Short mmCIF file of C-alpha atoms and ligand atoms in Angstrom, two decimals:
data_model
loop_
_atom_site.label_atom_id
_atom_site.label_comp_id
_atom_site.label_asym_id
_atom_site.label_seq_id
_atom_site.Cartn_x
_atom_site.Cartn_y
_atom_site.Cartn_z
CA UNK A 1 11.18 -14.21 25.96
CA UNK A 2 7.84 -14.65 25.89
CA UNK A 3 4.34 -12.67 24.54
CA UNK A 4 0.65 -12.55 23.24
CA UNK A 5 1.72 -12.18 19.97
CA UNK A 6 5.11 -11.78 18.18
CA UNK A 7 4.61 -9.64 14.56
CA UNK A 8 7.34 -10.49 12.48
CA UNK A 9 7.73 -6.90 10.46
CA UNK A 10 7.77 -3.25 11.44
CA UNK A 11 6.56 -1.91 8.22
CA UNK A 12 3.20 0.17 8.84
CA UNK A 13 1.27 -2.98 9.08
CA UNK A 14 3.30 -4.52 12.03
CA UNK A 15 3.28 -1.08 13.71
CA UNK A 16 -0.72 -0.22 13.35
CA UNK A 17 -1.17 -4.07 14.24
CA UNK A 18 1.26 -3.38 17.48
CA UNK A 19 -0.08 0.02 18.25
CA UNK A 20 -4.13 -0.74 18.04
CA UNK A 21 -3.08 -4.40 20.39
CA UNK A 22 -1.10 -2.56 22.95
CA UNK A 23 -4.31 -0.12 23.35
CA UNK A 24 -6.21 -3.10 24.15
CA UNK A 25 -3.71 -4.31 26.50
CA UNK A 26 -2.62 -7.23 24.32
CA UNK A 27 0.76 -7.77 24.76
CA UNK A 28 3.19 -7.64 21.46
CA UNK A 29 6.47 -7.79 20.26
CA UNK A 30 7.65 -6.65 16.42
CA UNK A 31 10.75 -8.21 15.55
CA UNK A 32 12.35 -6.28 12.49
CA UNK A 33 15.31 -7.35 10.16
CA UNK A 34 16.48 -3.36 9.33
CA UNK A 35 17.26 -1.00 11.38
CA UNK A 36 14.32 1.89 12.24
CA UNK A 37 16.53 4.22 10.06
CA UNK A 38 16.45 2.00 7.38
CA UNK A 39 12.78 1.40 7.38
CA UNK A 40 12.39 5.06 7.44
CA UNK A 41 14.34 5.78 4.65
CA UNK A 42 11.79 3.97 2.12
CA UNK A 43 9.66 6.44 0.18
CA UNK A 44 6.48 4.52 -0.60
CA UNK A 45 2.73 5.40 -1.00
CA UNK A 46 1.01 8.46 0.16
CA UNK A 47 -2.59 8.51 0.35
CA UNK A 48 -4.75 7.20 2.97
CA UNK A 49 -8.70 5.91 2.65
CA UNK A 50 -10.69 7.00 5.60
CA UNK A 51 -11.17 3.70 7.23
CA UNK A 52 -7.23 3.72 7.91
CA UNK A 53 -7.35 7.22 9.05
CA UNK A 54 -10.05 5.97 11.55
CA UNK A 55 -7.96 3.35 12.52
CA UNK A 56 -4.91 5.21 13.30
CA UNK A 57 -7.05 7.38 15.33
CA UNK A 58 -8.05 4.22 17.33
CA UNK A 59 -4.51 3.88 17.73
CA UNK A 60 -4.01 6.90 19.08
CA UNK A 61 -1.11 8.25 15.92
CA UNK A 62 -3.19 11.02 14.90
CA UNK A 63 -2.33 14.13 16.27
CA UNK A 64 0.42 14.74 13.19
CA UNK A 65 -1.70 13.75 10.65
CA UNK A 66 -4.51 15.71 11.32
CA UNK A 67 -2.12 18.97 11.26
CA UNK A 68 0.34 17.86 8.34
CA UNK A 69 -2.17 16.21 6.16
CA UNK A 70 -3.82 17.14 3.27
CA UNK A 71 -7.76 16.59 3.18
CA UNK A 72 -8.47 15.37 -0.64
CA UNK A 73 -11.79 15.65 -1.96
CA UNK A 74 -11.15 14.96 -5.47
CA UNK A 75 -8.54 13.69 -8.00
CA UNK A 76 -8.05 14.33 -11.56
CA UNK A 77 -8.04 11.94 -14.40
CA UNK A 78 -6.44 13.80 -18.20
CA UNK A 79 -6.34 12.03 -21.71
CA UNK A 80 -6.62 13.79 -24.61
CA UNK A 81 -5.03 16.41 -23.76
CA UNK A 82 -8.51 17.48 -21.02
CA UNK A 83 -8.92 16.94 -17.70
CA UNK A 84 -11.84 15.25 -15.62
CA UNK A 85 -12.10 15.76 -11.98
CA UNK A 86 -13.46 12.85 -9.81
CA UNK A 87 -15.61 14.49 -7.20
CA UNK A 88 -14.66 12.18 -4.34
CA UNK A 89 -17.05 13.75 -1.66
CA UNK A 90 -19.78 14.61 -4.11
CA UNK A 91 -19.86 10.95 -5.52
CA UNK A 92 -19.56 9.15 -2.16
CA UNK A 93 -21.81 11.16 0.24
CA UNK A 94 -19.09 12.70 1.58
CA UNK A 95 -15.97 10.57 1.60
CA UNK A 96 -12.70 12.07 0.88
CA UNK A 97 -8.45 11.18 1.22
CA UNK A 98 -5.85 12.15 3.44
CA UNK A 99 -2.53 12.76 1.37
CA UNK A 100 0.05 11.72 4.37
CA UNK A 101 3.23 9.72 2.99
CA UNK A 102 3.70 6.48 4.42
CA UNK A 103 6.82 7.39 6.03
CA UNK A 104 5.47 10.03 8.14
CA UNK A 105 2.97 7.41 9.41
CA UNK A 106 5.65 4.88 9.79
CA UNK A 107 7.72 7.57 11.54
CA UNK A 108 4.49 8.37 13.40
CA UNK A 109 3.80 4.64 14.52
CA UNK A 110 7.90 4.30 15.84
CA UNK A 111 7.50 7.37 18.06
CA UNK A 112 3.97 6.37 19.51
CA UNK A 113 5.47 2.22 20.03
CA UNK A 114 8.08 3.84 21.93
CA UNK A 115 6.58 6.43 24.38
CA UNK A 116 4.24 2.75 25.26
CA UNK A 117 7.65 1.47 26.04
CA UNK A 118 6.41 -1.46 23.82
CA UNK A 119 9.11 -3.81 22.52
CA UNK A 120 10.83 -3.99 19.21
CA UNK A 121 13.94 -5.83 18.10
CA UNK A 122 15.45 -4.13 15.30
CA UNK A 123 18.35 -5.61 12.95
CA UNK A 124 17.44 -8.68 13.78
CA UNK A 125 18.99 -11.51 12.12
CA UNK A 126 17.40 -15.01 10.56
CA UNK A 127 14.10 -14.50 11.77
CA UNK A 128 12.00 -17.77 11.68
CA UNK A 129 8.97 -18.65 12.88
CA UNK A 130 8.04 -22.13 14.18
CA UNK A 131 5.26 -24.83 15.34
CA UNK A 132 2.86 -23.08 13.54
CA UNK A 133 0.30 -26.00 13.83
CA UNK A 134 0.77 -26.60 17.58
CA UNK A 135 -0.60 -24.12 20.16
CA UNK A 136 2.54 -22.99 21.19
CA UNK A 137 4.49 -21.35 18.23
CA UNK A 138 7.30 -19.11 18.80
CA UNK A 139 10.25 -17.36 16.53
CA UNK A 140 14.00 -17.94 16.86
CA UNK A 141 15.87 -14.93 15.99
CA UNK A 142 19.72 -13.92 15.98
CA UNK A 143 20.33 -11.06 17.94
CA UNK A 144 24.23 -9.70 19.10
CA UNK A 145 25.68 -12.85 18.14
CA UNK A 146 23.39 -15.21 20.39
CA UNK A 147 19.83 -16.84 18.87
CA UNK A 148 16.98 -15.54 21.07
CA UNK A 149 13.60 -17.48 21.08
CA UNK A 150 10.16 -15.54 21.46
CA UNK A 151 7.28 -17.76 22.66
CA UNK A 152 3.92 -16.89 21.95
CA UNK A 153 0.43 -17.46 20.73
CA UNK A 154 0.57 -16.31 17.75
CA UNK A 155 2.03 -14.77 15.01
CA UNK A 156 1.73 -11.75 12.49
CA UNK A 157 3.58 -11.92 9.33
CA UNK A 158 4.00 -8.19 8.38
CA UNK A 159 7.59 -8.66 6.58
CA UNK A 160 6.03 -7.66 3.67
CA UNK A 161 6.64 -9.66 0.04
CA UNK A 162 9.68 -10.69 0.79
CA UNK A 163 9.67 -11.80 4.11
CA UNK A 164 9.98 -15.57 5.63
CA UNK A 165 6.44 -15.88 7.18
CA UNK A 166 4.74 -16.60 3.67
CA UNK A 167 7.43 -19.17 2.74
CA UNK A 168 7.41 -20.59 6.13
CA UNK A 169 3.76 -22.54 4.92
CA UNK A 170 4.29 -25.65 3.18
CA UNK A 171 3.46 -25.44 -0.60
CA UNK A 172 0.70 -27.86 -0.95
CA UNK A 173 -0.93 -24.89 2.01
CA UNK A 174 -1.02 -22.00 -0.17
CA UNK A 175 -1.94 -21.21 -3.33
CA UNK A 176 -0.34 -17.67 -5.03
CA UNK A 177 -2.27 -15.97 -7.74
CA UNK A 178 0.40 -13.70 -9.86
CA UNK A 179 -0.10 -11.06 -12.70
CA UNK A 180 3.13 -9.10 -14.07
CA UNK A 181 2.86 -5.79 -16.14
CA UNK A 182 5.69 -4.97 -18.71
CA UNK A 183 6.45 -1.74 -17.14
CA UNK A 184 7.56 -0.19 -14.01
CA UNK A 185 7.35 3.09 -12.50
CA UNK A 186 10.04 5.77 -12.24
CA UNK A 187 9.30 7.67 -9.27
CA UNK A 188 10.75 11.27 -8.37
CA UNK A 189 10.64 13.29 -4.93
CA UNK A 190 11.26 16.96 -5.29
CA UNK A 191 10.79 20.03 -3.19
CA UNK A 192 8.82 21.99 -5.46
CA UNK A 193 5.10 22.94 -4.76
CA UNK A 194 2.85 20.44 -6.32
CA UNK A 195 1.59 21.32 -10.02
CA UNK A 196 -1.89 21.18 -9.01
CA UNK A 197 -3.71 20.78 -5.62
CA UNK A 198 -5.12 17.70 -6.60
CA UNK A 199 -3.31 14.63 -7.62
CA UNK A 200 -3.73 14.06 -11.63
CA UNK A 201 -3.81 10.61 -13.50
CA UNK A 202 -2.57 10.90 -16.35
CA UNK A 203 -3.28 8.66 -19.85
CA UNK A 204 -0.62 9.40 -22.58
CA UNK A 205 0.41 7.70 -25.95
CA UNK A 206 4.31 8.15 -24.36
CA UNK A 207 3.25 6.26 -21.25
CA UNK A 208 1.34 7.03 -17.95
CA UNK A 209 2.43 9.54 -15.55
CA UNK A 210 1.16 10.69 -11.71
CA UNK A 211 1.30 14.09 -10.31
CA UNK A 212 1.31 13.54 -6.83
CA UNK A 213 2.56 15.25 -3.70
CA UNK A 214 3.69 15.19 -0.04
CA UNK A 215 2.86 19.04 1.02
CA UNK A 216 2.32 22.15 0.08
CA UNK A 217 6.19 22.60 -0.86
CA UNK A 218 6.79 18.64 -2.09
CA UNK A 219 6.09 16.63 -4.78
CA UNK A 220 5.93 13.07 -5.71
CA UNK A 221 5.87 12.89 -9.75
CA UNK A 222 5.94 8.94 -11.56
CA UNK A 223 6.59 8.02 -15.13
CA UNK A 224 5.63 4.67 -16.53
CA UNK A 225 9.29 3.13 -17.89
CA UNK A 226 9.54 -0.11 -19.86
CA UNK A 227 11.00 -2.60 -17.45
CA UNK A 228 14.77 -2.25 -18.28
CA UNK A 229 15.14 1.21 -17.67
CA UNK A 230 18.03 2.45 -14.96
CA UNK A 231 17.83 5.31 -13.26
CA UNK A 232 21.43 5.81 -13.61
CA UNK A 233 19.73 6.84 -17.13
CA UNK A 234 17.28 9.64 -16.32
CA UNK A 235 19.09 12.56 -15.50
CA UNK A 236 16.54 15.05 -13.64
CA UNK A 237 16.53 16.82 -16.70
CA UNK A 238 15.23 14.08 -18.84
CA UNK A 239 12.47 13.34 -15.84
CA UNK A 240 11.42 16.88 -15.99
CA UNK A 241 11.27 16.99 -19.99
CA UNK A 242 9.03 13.81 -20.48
CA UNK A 243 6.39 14.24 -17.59
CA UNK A 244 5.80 17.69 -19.49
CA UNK A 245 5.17 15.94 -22.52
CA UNK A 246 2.90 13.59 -21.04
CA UNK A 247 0.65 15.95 -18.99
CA UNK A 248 -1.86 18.21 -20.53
CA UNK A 249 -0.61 21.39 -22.23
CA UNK A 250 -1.85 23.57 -19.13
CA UNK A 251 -0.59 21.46 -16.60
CA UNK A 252 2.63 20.78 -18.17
CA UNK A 253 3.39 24.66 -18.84
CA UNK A 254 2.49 24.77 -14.55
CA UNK A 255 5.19 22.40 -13.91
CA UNK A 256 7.77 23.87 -11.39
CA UNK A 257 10.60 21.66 -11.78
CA UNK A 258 13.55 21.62 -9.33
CA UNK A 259 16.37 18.81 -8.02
CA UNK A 260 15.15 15.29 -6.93
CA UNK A 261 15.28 14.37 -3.34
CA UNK A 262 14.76 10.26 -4.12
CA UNK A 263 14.78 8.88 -7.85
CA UNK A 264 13.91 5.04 -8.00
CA UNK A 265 11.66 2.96 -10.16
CA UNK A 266 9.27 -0.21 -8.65
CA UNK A 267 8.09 -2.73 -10.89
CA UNK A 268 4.06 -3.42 -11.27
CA UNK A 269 2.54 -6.11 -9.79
CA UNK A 270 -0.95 -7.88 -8.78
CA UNK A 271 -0.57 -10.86 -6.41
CA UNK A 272 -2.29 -12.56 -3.56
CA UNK A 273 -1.81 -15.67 -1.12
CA UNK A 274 -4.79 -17.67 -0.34
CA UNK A 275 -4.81 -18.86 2.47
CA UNK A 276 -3.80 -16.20 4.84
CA UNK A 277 -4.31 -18.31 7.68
CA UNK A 278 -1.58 -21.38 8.44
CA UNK A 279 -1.95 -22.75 11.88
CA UNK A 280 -0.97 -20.00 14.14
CA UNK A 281 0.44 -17.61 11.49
CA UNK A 282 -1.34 -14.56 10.16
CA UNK A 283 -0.05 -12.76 6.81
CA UNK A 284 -0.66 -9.62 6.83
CA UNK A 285 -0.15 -6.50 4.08
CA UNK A 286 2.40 -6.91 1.26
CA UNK A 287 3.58 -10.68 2.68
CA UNK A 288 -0.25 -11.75 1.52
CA UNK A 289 -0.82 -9.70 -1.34
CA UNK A 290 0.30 -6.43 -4.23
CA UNK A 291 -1.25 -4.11 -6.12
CA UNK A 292 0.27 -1.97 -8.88
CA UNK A 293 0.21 1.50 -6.77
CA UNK A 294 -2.37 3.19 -9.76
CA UNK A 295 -5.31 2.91 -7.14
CA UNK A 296 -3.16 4.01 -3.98
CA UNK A 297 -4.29 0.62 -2.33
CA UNK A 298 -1.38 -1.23 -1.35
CA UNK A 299 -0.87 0.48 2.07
CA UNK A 300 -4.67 0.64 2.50
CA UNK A 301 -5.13 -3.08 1.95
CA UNK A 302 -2.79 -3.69 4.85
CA UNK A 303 -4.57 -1.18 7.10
CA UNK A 304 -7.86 -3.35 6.27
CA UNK A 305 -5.83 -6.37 7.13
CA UNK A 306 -4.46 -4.92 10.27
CA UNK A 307 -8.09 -4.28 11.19
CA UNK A 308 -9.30 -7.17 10.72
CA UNK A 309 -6.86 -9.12 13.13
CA UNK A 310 -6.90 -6.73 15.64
CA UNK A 311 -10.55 -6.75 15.91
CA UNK A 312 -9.82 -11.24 15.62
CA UNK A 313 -7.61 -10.87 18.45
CA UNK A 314 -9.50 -8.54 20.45
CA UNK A 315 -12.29 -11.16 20.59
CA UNK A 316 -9.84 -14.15 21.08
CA UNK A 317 -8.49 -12.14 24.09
CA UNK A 318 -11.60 -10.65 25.52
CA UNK A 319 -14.21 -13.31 24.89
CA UNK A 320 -12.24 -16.19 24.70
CA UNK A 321 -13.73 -16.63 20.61
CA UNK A 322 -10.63 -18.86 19.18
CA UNK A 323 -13.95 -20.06 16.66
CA UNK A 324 -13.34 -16.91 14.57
CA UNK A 325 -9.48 -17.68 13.32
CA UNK A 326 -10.62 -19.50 10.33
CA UNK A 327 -12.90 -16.36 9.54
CA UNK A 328 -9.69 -14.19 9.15
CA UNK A 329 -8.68 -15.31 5.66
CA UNK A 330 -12.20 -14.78 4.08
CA UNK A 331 -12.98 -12.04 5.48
CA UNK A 332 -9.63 -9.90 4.75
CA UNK A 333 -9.49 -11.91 0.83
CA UNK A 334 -13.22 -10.67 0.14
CA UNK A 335 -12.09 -7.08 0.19
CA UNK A 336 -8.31 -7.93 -1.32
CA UNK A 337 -10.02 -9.26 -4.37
CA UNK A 338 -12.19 -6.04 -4.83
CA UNK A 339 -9.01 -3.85 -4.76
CA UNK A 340 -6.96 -6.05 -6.91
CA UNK A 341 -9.66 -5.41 -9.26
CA UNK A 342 -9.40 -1.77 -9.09
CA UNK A 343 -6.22 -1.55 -9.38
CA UNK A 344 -5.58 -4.12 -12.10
CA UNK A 345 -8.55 -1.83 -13.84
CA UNK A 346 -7.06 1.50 -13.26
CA UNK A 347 -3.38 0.22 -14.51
CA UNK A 348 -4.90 -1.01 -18.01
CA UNK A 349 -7.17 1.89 -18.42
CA UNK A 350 -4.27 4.57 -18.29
CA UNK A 351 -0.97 2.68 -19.05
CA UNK A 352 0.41 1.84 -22.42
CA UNK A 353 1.55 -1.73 -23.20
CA UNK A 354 4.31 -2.32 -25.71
CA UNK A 355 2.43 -5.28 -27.50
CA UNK A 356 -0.31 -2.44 -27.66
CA UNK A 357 -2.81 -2.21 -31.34
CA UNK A 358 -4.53 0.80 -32.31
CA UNK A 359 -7.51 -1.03 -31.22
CA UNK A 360 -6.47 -1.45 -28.00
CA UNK A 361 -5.77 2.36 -27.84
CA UNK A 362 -9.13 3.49 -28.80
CA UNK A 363 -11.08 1.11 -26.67
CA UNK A 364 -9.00 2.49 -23.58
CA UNK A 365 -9.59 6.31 -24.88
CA UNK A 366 -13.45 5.18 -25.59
CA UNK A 367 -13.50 3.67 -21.91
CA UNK A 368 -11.76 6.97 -20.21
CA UNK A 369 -14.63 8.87 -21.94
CA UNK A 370 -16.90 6.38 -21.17
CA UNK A 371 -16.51 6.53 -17.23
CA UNK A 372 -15.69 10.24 -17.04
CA UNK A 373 -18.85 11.00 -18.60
CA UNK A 374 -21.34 9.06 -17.12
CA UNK A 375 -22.70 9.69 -13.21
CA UNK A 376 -22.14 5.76 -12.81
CA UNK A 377 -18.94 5.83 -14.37
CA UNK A 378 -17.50 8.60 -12.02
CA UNK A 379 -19.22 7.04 -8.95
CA UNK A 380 -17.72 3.25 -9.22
CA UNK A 381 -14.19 5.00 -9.84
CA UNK A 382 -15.19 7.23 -6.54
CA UNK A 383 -16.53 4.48 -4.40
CA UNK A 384 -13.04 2.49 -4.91
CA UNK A 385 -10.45 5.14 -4.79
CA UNK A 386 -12.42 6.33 -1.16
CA UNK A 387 -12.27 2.32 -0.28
CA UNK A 388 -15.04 0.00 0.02
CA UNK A 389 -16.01 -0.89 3.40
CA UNK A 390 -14.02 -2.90 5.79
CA UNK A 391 -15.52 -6.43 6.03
CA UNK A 392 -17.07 -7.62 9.76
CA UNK A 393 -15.87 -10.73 11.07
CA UNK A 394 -19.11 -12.28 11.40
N1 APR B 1 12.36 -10.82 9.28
C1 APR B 1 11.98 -9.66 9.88
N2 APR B 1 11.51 -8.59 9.21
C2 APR B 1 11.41 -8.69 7.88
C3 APR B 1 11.77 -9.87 7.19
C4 APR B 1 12.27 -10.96 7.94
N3 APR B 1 12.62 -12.10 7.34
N4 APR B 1 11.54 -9.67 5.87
C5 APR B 1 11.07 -8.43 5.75
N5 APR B 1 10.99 -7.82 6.96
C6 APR B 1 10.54 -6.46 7.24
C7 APR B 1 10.97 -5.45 6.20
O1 APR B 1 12.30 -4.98 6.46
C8 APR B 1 9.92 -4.36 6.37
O2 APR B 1 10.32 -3.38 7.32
O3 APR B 1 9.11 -6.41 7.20
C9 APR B 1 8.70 -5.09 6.88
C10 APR B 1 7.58 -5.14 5.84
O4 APR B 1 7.13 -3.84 5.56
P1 APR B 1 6.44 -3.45 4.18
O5 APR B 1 7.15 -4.08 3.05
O6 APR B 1 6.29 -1.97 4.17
O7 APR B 1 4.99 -4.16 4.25
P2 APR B 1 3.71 -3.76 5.10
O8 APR B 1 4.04 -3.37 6.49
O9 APR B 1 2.72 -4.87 4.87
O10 APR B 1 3.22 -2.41 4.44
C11 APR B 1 2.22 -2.28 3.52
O11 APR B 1 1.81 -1.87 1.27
O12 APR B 1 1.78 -1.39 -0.93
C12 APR B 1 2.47 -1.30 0.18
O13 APR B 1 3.63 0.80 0.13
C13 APR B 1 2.86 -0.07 0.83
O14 APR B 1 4.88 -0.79 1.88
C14 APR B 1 3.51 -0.65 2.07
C15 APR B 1 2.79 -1.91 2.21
C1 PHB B 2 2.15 8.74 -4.13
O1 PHB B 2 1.93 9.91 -3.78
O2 PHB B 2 3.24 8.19 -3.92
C2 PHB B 2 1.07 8.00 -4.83
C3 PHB B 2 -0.19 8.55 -4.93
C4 PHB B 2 -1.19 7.88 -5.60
C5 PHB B 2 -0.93 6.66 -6.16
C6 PHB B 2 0.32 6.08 -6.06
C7 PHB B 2 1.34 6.76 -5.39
O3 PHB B 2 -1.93 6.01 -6.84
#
C-alpha cells in the first residue's frame, strides 16, 4: 500500500489532519488501533477556540456545528461564594467559543472521511512506524491476521499520549518536560438542562468543580477528587450532593440533578515533547503534549498542531518547500508553551492542594480578586481562554 502521508491515529487530530489534506488533494491514510465505535464512545472536551472552528470550516465539517453548537461569549469564574463573568467578546474585540463536544466533531470528521471515500484502517493491530531518517518511511501494521506495510513520505503521529509514534524516537532525540497534580477530575454526563447558560469555574475550600454542558438538555458537571478516588465510590447521589456544596448558594439551589449518562475520573497533567520533529515523523496533539483540561486547551492545542502541518505539507506539496520541516517543531512549541502556561495557571488558581497552608489559600483568593477586578486581569484570562493566535510558518 502506498500514500502521501500515513497518520497513525484517528482521534480528532488525525481526522482534521486527514480531512483539511484530502481537500488539498494530498493523499492520506489514518491507520487506527480501536474500532470507530470505540473511539466514539470517549467523552472528552467540549469547547472549541475560533481558530479550530475556522479550521473545520476549511475542512468542510461544519454544517452540524454551526446548527448544534452553542455560541459562548462569556464564562463565569465563583469563589467566595460570588460570581464574576469573563466577558469573552467584550475583552477580545469580539472573540467568543463554540461549546460542541469532541465527540460530535469526531463523529463529524468519520462521516465527512467517509463520503471522500478516503481510507482508514480501523482495529488495527501493532502499528509501527519505520525508517524515519531515510526518505522513504513507511508503517507495518497487522491487519486480519496478515502484516500489511504502508509506504509513504511521511508520517503523522496522532495516537495521542499513549501511542507508539513518540516512543518510536530514540531517547537521546527527545526531551519530555512532565508536571503531575495530586488530584484528578471526576467527571459526570447527565441529561439535565445545564445550571446556567454559561459554563462556571468554580474555586471552593472542598475542591474545584466545572459546570459545563453539551446542549440545551445536557450537562457535563466535574469535581476535583484526590487521586485515589473510584468511581465505584460516588454514587450519583453523592456527585449531586458535593457539587452543590461547592457551587455558590444560587447556583447550587439551580442545580437540576438527574441520572448520569458517563461517570469517570482523568488524572491532571502538564507535559510536552520537544522535539516534535524526528526524521520523517510528525507528533501531533496529545502524543506531543497535555494540559490539565481547566483552560479547555487540550483539543485546541491539537487543532493548532493540525494547522500547522497541514499548512507544512501544503507547501511541501505545492511548492516543492521541504526547507520548512525543521520550522514545524518551533513553530507549533511556541504556542504549546503559552497554553501550558494557562492552563498550569488556571489549575493552581482554582484547585485545592492537599499539602495546601492558609497562606497558600489567601494568596489564591487574593489572586481570584485580583484578576476579576482589574480590566487587565479579565482581559489576559479572555485573550487565553479565546486562544492566542495560531503561529505562521515563516
Ligand atoms: N496505533 C494506532 N492508533 C493508536 C495507537 C497505536 N499504537 N495508540 C493510540 N492510537 C489511537 C487512539 O486509539 C486514539 O483514537 O490514536 C488516537 C489518539 O486520539 P486522542 O487521544 O484523542 O488524541 P488527539 O487526536 O491528539 O486528540 C486531541 O486533546 O486534550 C485532548 O481531549 C482532547 O483527546 C483530545 C486530544
Ligand atoms: C467540558 O465541557 O468537558 C469541559 C469544558 C471546559 C473545560 C474542561 C472540560 O475547561
Amino acid at each position: 500500500m502506498n500514500t502521501q502521508v500515513a497518520i497513525i491515529g484517528a482521534g480528532p487530530s488525525g481526522l482534521l489532519l486527514g480531512q483539511l489534506l484530502h481537500h488539498q488533494g494530498i493523499d492520506n491514510v489514518i491507520v487506527e488501533r480501536q474500532s470507530g465505535e470505540y473511539v466514539l464512545s470517549r467523552i472528552r472536551a467540549g469547547v472549541l477556540e475560533q481558530g479550530m472552528v475556522d479550521l473545520l470550516h476549511e475542512a468542510g465539517v461544519h454544517q452540524r456545528m454551526e446548527k448544534e453548537g452553542l455560541p459562548h461569549d462569556g464564562f463565569e469564574l465563583a469563589f467566595d461564594n460570588r460570581r464574576v463573568r469573563v466577558a469573552l467578546d467584550e475583552l477580545t474585540g469580539g472573540s467568543r467559543v463554540m461549546v460542541y463536544g469532541q465527540t460530535e466533531v469526531t463523529r463529524d470528521l468519520m462521516t465527512a472521511r467517509e463520503a471522500a471515500g478516503a481510507t482508514t484502517i480501523y482495529a488495527a493491530g501493532n502499528v509501527q512506524p519505520h525508517a524515519l531518517e531515510s526518505d522513504r518511511p513507511y508503517i507495518t501494521f497487522e491487519k486480519d491476521g496478515e502484516t500489511v506495510r504502508l509506504n509513504c513520505d511521511y508520517i503523522a503521529g496522532c495516537d495521542g499520549y499513549h501511542g507508539v509514534s513518540r516512543q518510536s524516537i530514540p531517547n537521546d532525540r527527545i526531551k519530555e518536560f512532565e508536571k503531575v497534580y495530586p488530584f484528578g477530575w471526576l467527571g459526570v454526563l447527565s441529561d439535565t438542562p445545564p445550571v446556567s447558560d454559561e459554563l462556571i469555574y468554580a474555586r471552593h475550600e472542598r475542591g474545584f468543580s466545572l459546570c459545563s454542558m453539551r446542549s440545551a438538555t445536557r450537562s457535563r458537571y466535574y469535581l476535583q477528587v484526590a487521586l485515589d478516588e473510584k468511581v465505584e465510590d460516588w454514587s450519583d447521589e453523592r456527585f449531586w450532593e458535593e457539587l452543590k456544596r461547592r457551587l455558590p448558594e444560587d447556583v447550587a439551589h439551580k442545580l437540576v440533578t438527574g441520572p448520569s449518562i458517563e461517570k469517570s475520573i482523568a488524572p491532571l497533567r502538564s507535559f510536552v515533547a520537544e522535539p516534535m520533529q524526528y526524521g520523517r515523523l510528525f507528533l501531533v496533539g496529545d502524543a506531543a503534549h497535555i494540559v490539565p483540561p481547566t483552560g479547555a486547551k487540550g483539543l485546541n492545542l491539537a487543532a493548532s498542531d493540525v494547522n500547522t502541518l497541514y499548512r507544512l505539507m501544503v507547501k511541501v506539496y505545492q511548492e516543492g518547500r521541504t526547507d520548512l520541516i525543521e520550522r514545524y517543531s518551533p513553530t507549533c512549541l511556541k504556542r504549546i508553551w503559552k497554553a501550558e502556561r494557562f492552563s498550569w495557571w488556571m489549575t493552581s488558581m482554582l484547585h485545592t492542594f492537599s499539602e495546601q497552608e492558609d497562606f497558600n489559600s489567601r494568596l489564591q483568593l487574593a489572586e481570584l480578586d485580583y484578576v476579576t477586578s482589574s480590566k487587565a486581569g479579565l482581559a489576559t484570562i479572555a485573550e487565553n481562554y479565546v486562544g492566542l493566535p495560531y503561529e505562521p510558518l515563516e
